[in-house]
mmCIF file of N, CA and C in Angstrom:
data_model
loop_
_atom_site.group_PDB
_atom_site.id
_atom_site.type_symbol
_atom_site.label_atom_id
_atom_site.label_comp_id
_atom_site.label_asym_id
_atom_site.label_seq_id
_atom_site.Cartn_x
_atom_site.Cartn_y
_atom_site.Cartn_z
ATOM 1 N N UNK A 79 5.447 28.766 -14.811
ATOM 2 C CA UNK A 79 6.196 28.623 -16.041
ATOM 3 C C UNK A 79 7.150 29.786 -16.259
ATOM 4 N N UNK A 80 6.740 30.963 -15.856
ATOM 5 C CA UNK A 80 7.612 32.128 -16.032
ATOM 6 C C UNK A 80 8.909 31.937 -15.257
ATOM 7 N N UNK A 81 8.818 31.356 -14.063
ATOM 8 C CA UNK A 81 10.020 31.122 -13.258
ATOM 9 C C UNK A 81 10.961 30.126 -13.930
ATOM 10 N N UNK A 82 10.414 29.266 -14.782
ATOM 11 C CA UNK A 82 11.230 28.285 -15.505
ATOM 12 C C UNK A 82 11.750 28.851 -16.828
ATOM 13 N N UNK A 83 11.472 30.116 -17.099
ATOM 14 C CA UNK A 83 11.995 30.753 -18.299
ATOM 15 C C UNK A 83 11.065 30.767 -19.494
ATOM 16 N N UNK A 84 9.810 30.376 -19.307
ATOM 17 C CA UNK A 84 8.862 30.364 -20.411
ATOM 18 C C UNK A 84 8.134 31.704 -20.487
ATOM 19 N N UNK A 85 7.959 32.218 -21.680
ATOM 20 C CA UNK A 85 7.188 33.443 -21.866
ATOM 21 C C UNK A 85 5.799 33.138 -22.424
ATOM 22 N N UNK A 86 5.568 31.883 -22.814
ATOM 23 C CA UNK A 86 4.256 31.452 -23.288
ATOM 24 C C UNK A 86 4.093 29.965 -22.975
ATOM 25 N N UNK A 87 2.877 29.464 -23.127
ATOM 26 C CA UNK A 87 2.604 28.057 -22.842
ATOM 27 C C UNK A 87 3.304 27.183 -23.875
ATOM 28 N N UNK A 88 4.156 26.244 -23.446
ATOM 29 C CA UNK A 88 4.812 25.351 -24.401
ATOM 30 C C UNK A 88 3.781 24.461 -25.111
ATOM 31 N N UNK A 89 4.060 24.114 -26.352
ATOM 32 C CA UNK A 89 3.157 23.263 -27.122
ATOM 33 C C UNK A 89 3.414 21.779 -26.913
ATOM 34 N N UNK A 90 4.513 21.429 -26.263
ATOM 35 C CA UNK A 90 4.822 20.024 -26.004
ATOM 36 C C UNK A 90 5.748 19.900 -24.824
ATOM 37 N N UNK A 91 5.998 18.667 -24.419
ATOM 38 C CA UNK A 91 6.871 18.419 -23.284
ATOM 39 C C UNK A 91 6.112 18.428 -21.972
ATOM 40 N N UNK A 92 6.867 18.303 -20.886
ATOM 41 C CA UNK A 92 6.242 18.152 -19.574
ATOM 42 C C UNK A 92 5.561 19.413 -19.072
ATOM 43 N N UNK A 93 5.849 20.572 -19.648
ATOM 44 C CA UNK A 93 5.241 21.811 -19.177
ATOM 45 C C UNK A 93 3.954 22.169 -19.918
ATOM 46 N N UNK A 94 3.590 21.429 -20.937
ATOM 47 C CA UNK A 94 2.345 21.673 -21.667
ATOM 48 C C UNK A 94 1.227 20.929 -20.944
ATOM 49 N N UNK A 95 0.699 21.556 -19.897
ATOM 50 C CA UNK A 95 -0.166 20.828 -18.982
ATOM 51 C C UNK A 95 -1.630 21.223 -19.012
ATOM 52 N N UNK A 96 -1.976 22.266 -19.717
ATOM 53 C CA UNK A 96 -3.362 22.706 -19.666
ATOM 54 C C UNK A 96 -3.703 23.526 -20.904
ATOM 55 N N UNK A 97 -4.952 23.858 -21.011
ATOM 56 C CA UNK A 97 -5.420 24.753 -22.064
ATOM 57 C C UNK A 97 -5.313 26.177 -21.523
ATOM 58 N N UNK A 98 -4.651 27.079 -22.228
ATOM 59 C CA UNK A 98 -4.562 28.446 -21.725
ATOM 60 C C UNK A 98 -5.944 29.021 -21.426
ATOM 61 N N UNK A 99 -6.086 29.600 -20.260
ATOM 62 C CA UNK A 99 -7.358 30.194 -19.857
ATOM 63 C C UNK A 99 -8.286 29.261 -19.128
ATOM 64 N N UNK A 100 -7.921 27.981 -19.010
ATOM 65 C CA UNK A 100 -8.818 27.019 -18.366
ATOM 66 C C UNK A 100 -9.115 27.396 -16.918
ATOM 67 N N UNK A 101 -8.088 27.712 -16.160
ATOM 68 C CA UNK A 101 -8.299 28.043 -14.749
ATOM 69 C C UNK A 101 -9.121 29.317 -14.617
ATOM 70 N N UNK A 102 -8.852 30.298 -15.461
ATOM 71 C CA UNK A 102 -9.653 31.528 -15.436
ATOM 72 C C UNK A 102 -11.117 31.225 -15.764
ATOM 73 N N UNK A 103 -11.336 30.287 -16.673
ATOM 74 C CA UNK A 103 -12.704 29.876 -17.002
ATOM 75 C C UNK A 103 -13.391 29.203 -15.829
ATOM 76 N N UNK A 104 -12.660 28.336 -15.131
ATOM 77 C CA UNK A 104 -13.233 27.690 -13.936
ATOM 78 C C UNK A 104 -13.597 28.732 -12.895
ATOM 79 N N UNK A 105 -12.706 29.719 -12.702
ATOM 80 C CA UNK A 105 -12.971 30.769 -11.724
ATOM 81 C C UNK A 105 -14.188 31.593 -12.140
ATOM 82 N N UNK A 106 -14.306 31.916 -13.425
ATOM 83 C CA UNK A 106 -15.458 32.693 -13.903
ATOM 84 C C UNK A 106 -16.765 31.927 -13.682
ATOM 85 N N UNK A 107 -16.749 30.623 -13.949
ATOM 86 C CA UNK A 107 -17.946 29.811 -13.708
ATOM 87 C C UNK A 107 -18.298 29.768 -12.226
ATOM 88 N N UNK A 108 -17.262 29.619 -11.398
ATOM 89 C CA UNK A 108 -17.488 29.586 -9.956
ATOM 90 C C UNK A 108 -18.037 30.925 -9.480
ATOM 91 N N UNK A 109 -17.474 32.017 -9.993
ATOM 92 C CA UNK A 109 -17.944 33.349 -9.595
ATOM 93 C C UNK A 109 -19.409 33.556 -9.976
ATOM 94 N N UNK A 110 -19.789 33.051 -11.136
ATOM 95 C CA UNK A 110 -21.152 33.298 -11.614
ATOM 96 C C UNK A 110 -22.179 32.331 -11.022
ATOM 97 N N UNK A 111 -21.791 31.051 -10.874
ATOM 98 C CA UNK A 111 -22.787 30.049 -10.502
ATOM 99 C C UNK A 111 -22.522 29.356 -9.167
ATOM 100 N N UNK A 112 -21.331 29.541 -8.598
ATOM 101 C CA UNK A 112 -20.968 28.765 -7.418
ATOM 102 C C UNK A 112 -21.003 29.543 -6.129
ATOM 103 N N UNK A 113 -20.831 28.800 -5.049
ATOM 104 C CA UNK A 113 -20.773 29.437 -3.734
ATOM 105 C C UNK A 113 -19.559 28.968 -2.937
ATOM 106 N N UNK A 114 -18.952 27.870 -3.331
ATOM 107 C CA UNK A 114 -17.781 27.356 -2.614
ATOM 108 C C UNK A 114 -16.509 27.993 -3.171
ATOM 109 N N UNK A 115 -15.475 28.105 -2.340
ATOM 110 C CA UNK A 115 -14.193 28.619 -2.838
ATOM 111 C C UNK A 115 -13.597 27.675 -3.880
ATOM 112 N N UNK A 116 -12.881 28.227 -4.846
ATOM 113 C CA UNK A 116 -12.267 27.414 -5.887
ATOM 114 C C UNK A 116 -11.334 26.365 -5.286
ATOM 115 N N UNK A 117 -10.598 26.729 -4.241
ATOM 116 C CA UNK A 117 -9.689 25.772 -3.596
ATOM 117 C C UNK A 117 -10.450 24.550 -3.078
ATOM 118 N N UNK A 118 -11.618 24.770 -2.540
ATOM 119 C CA UNK A 118 -12.429 23.651 -2.041
ATOM 120 C C UNK A 118 -12.938 22.786 -3.191
ATOM 121 N N UNK A 119 -13.313 23.417 -4.281
ATOM 122 C CA UNK A 119 -13.802 22.673 -5.429
ATOM 123 C C UNK A 119 -12.710 21.820 -6.078
ATOM 124 N N UNK A 120 -11.491 22.338 -6.094
ATOM 125 C CA UNK A 120 -10.390 21.616 -6.736
ATOM 126 C C UNK A 120 -9.677 20.641 -5.802
ATOM 127 N N UNK A 121 -9.923 20.737 -4.500
ATOM 128 C CA UNK A 121 -9.226 19.900 -3.525
ATOM 129 C C UNK A 121 -9.293 18.403 -3.843
ATOM 130 N N UNK A 122 -10.423 17.841 -4.251
ATOM 131 C CA UNK A 122 -10.442 16.407 -4.547
ATOM 132 C C UNK A 122 -9.540 15.997 -5.705
ATOM 133 N N UNK A 123 -9.188 16.936 -6.581
ATOM 134 C CA UNK A 123 -8.337 16.613 -7.733
ATOM 135 C C UNK A 123 -6.855 16.589 -7.382
ATOM 136 N N UNK A 124 -6.464 17.204 -6.275
ATOM 137 C CA UNK A 124 -5.041 17.318 -5.940
ATOM 138 C C UNK A 124 -4.363 15.964 -5.780
ATOM 139 N N UNK A 125 -4.942 15.001 -5.055
ATOM 140 C CA UNK A 125 -4.270 13.689 -4.965
ATOM 141 C C UNK A 125 -4.093 13.016 -6.330
ATOM 142 N N UNK A 126 -5.063 13.165 -7.216
ATOM 143 C CA UNK A 126 -4.919 12.576 -8.550
ATOM 144 C C UNK A 126 -3.801 13.257 -9.331
ATOM 145 N N UNK A 127 -3.665 14.564 -9.167
ATOM 146 C CA UNK A 127 -2.620 15.304 -9.873
ATOM 147 C C UNK A 127 -1.236 14.961 -9.346
ATOM 148 N N UNK A 128 -1.117 14.719 -8.046
ATOM 149 C CA UNK A 128 0.197 14.465 -7.460
ATOM 150 C C UNK A 128 0.557 12.988 -7.407
ATOM 151 N N UNK A 129 -0.438 12.128 -7.252
ATOM 152 C CA UNK A 129 -0.172 10.695 -7.073
ATOM 153 C C UNK A 129 -0.627 9.833 -8.243
ATOM 154 N N UNK A 130 -1.390 10.409 -9.149
ATOM 155 C CA UNK A 130 -1.936 9.631 -10.254
ATOM 156 C C UNK A 130 -3.266 9.013 -9.865
ATOM 157 N N UNK A 131 -3.806 8.210 -10.745
ATOM 158 C CA UNK A 131 -5.075 7.562 -10.463
ATOM 159 C C UNK A 131 -4.988 6.097 -10.850
ATOM 160 N N UNK A 132 -5.761 5.260 -10.175
ATOM 161 C CA UNK A 132 -5.713 3.837 -10.511
ATOM 162 C C UNK A 132 -6.340 3.582 -11.881
ATOM 163 N N UNK A 133 -5.697 2.710 -12.638
ATOM 164 C CA UNK A 133 -6.206 2.320 -13.955
ATOM 165 C C UNK A 133 -6.300 0.814 -14.029
ATOM 166 N N UNK A 134 -7.230 0.370 -14.817
ATOM 167 C CA UNK A 134 -7.277 -1.047 -15.111
ATOM 168 C C UNK A 134 -6.092 -1.442 -15.984
ATOM 169 N N UNK A 135 -5.743 -2.716 -15.961
ATOM 170 C CA UNK A 135 -4.567 -3.198 -16.683
ATOM 171 C C UNK A 135 -4.644 -2.915 -18.185
ATOM 172 N N UNK A 136 -5.810 -3.131 -18.775
ATOM 173 C CA UNK A 136 -5.954 -2.925 -20.223
ATOM 174 C C UNK A 136 -5.800 -1.443 -20.573
ATOM 175 N N UNK A 137 -6.432 -0.572 -19.798
ATOM 176 C CA UNK A 137 -6.309 0.858 -20.052
ATOM 177 C C UNK A 137 -4.873 1.324 -19.867
ATOM 178 N N UNK A 138 -4.227 0.867 -18.805
ATOM 179 C CA UNK A 138 -2.837 1.253 -18.553
ATOM 180 C C UNK A 138 -1.937 0.837 -19.712
ATOM 181 N N UNK A 139 -2.123 -0.366 -20.235
ATOM 182 C CA UNK A 139 -1.299 -0.827 -21.350
ATOM 183 C C UNK A 139 -1.594 -0.034 -22.621
ATOM 184 N N UNK A 140 -2.866 0.257 -22.868
ATOM 185 C CA UNK A 140 -3.225 1.033 -24.056
ATOM 186 C C UNK A 140 -2.611 2.426 -23.996
ATOM 187 N N UNK A 141 -2.656 3.051 -22.823
ATOM 188 C CA UNK A 141 -2.059 4.379 -22.677
ATOM 189 C C UNK A 141 -0.550 4.308 -22.826
ATOM 190 N N UNK A 142 0.055 3.286 -22.259
ATOM 191 C CA UNK A 142 1.514 3.140 -22.367
ATOM 192 C C UNK A 142 1.922 2.950 -23.821
ATOM 193 N N UNK A 143 1.164 2.157 -24.553
ATOM 194 C CA UNK A 143 1.484 1.914 -25.963
ATOM 195 C C UNK A 143 1.332 3.184 -26.802
ATOM 196 N N UNK A 144 0.400 4.042 -26.412
ATOM 197 C CA UNK A 144 0.119 5.250 -27.196
ATOM 198 C C UNK A 144 0.908 6.468 -26.738
ATOM 199 N N UNK A 145 1.688 6.345 -25.689
ATOM 200 C CA UNK A 145 2.288 7.534 -25.098
ATOM 201 C C UNK A 145 3.774 7.697 -25.375
ATOM 202 N N UNK A 146 4.257 7.153 -26.464
ATOM 203 C CA UNK A 146 5.655 7.373 -26.808
ATOM 204 C C UNK A 146 5.791 8.828 -27.217
ATOM 205 N N UNK A 147 6.466 9.645 -26.397
ATOM 206 C CA UNK A 147 6.522 11.077 -26.681
ATOM 207 C C UNK A 147 7.428 11.413 -27.853
ATOM 208 N N UNK A 148 7.072 12.447 -28.538
ATOM 209 C CA UNK A 148 7.904 12.975 -29.608
ATOM 210 C C UNK A 148 8.619 14.198 -29.055
ATOM 211 N N UNK A 149 9.935 14.140 -28.897
ATOM 212 C CA UNK A 149 10.625 15.299 -28.325
ATOM 213 C C UNK A 149 10.572 16.486 -29.282
ATOM 214 N N UNK A 150 10.104 17.607 -28.760
ATOM 215 C CA UNK A 150 10.031 18.812 -29.566
ATOM 216 C C UNK A 150 11.223 19.726 -29.327
ATOM 217 N N UNK A 151 11.892 19.507 -28.213
ATOM 218 C CA UNK A 151 13.052 20.326 -27.877
ATOM 219 C C UNK A 151 14.119 19.443 -27.262
ATOM 220 N N UNK A 152 15.320 19.940 -27.195
ATOM 221 C CA UNK A 152 16.404 19.194 -26.561
ATOM 222 C C UNK A 152 16.065 18.951 -25.103
ATOM 223 N N UNK A 153 15.472 19.932 -24.436
ATOM 224 C CA UNK A 153 15.109 19.800 -23.030
ATOM 225 C C UNK A 153 14.106 18.671 -22.817
ATOM 226 N N UNK A 154 13.059 18.609 -23.647
ATOM 227 C CA UNK A 154 12.074 17.543 -23.463
ATOM 228 C C UNK A 154 12.674 16.199 -23.835
ATOM 229 N N UNK A 155 13.572 16.154 -24.789
ATOM 230 C CA UNK A 155 14.217 14.897 -25.142
ATOM 231 C C UNK A 155 15.026 14.364 -23.960
ATOM 232 N N UNK A 156 15.705 15.249 -23.231
ATOM 233 C CA UNK A 156 16.462 14.806 -22.064
ATOM 234 C C UNK A 156 15.538 14.252 -20.986
ATOM 235 N N UNK A 157 14.360 14.837 -20.833
ATOM 236 C CA UNK A 157 13.419 14.365 -19.810
ATOM 237 C C UNK A 157 12.813 13.017 -20.174
ATOM 238 N N UNK A 158 12.531 12.803 -21.452
ATOM 239 C CA UNK A 158 11.852 11.588 -21.863
ATOM 240 C C UNK A 158 12.789 10.431 -22.140
ATOM 241 N N UNK A 159 14.043 10.723 -22.540
ATOM 242 C CA UNK A 159 14.954 9.643 -22.871
ATOM 243 C C UNK A 159 16.170 9.701 -22.034
#
C-alpha cells in the first residue's frame, strides 16, 4: 500500500483488504503454537485469493445483490463505475 501512496489502511475501496494487524497476529500464533512455516500454512489460500472460489448460484446472486459499492473517493468510483 505504501508503494501506491497510502500512509494508512484505506477504509473503503479495493485496497481495504484486511484488518490491520491480522497477518502479524497469524504470525504470532504460528510462532507460539505452530511448527510449519507461515508460507506453507497460507499456501492453500493463494488460489482462492487470486482466482476466487466456487459459489452456489443462490449465494452468488445474494452477494451480487448486496455488493453495490459506495464510492468513498474519486479513485474508487473510477474503479467501480
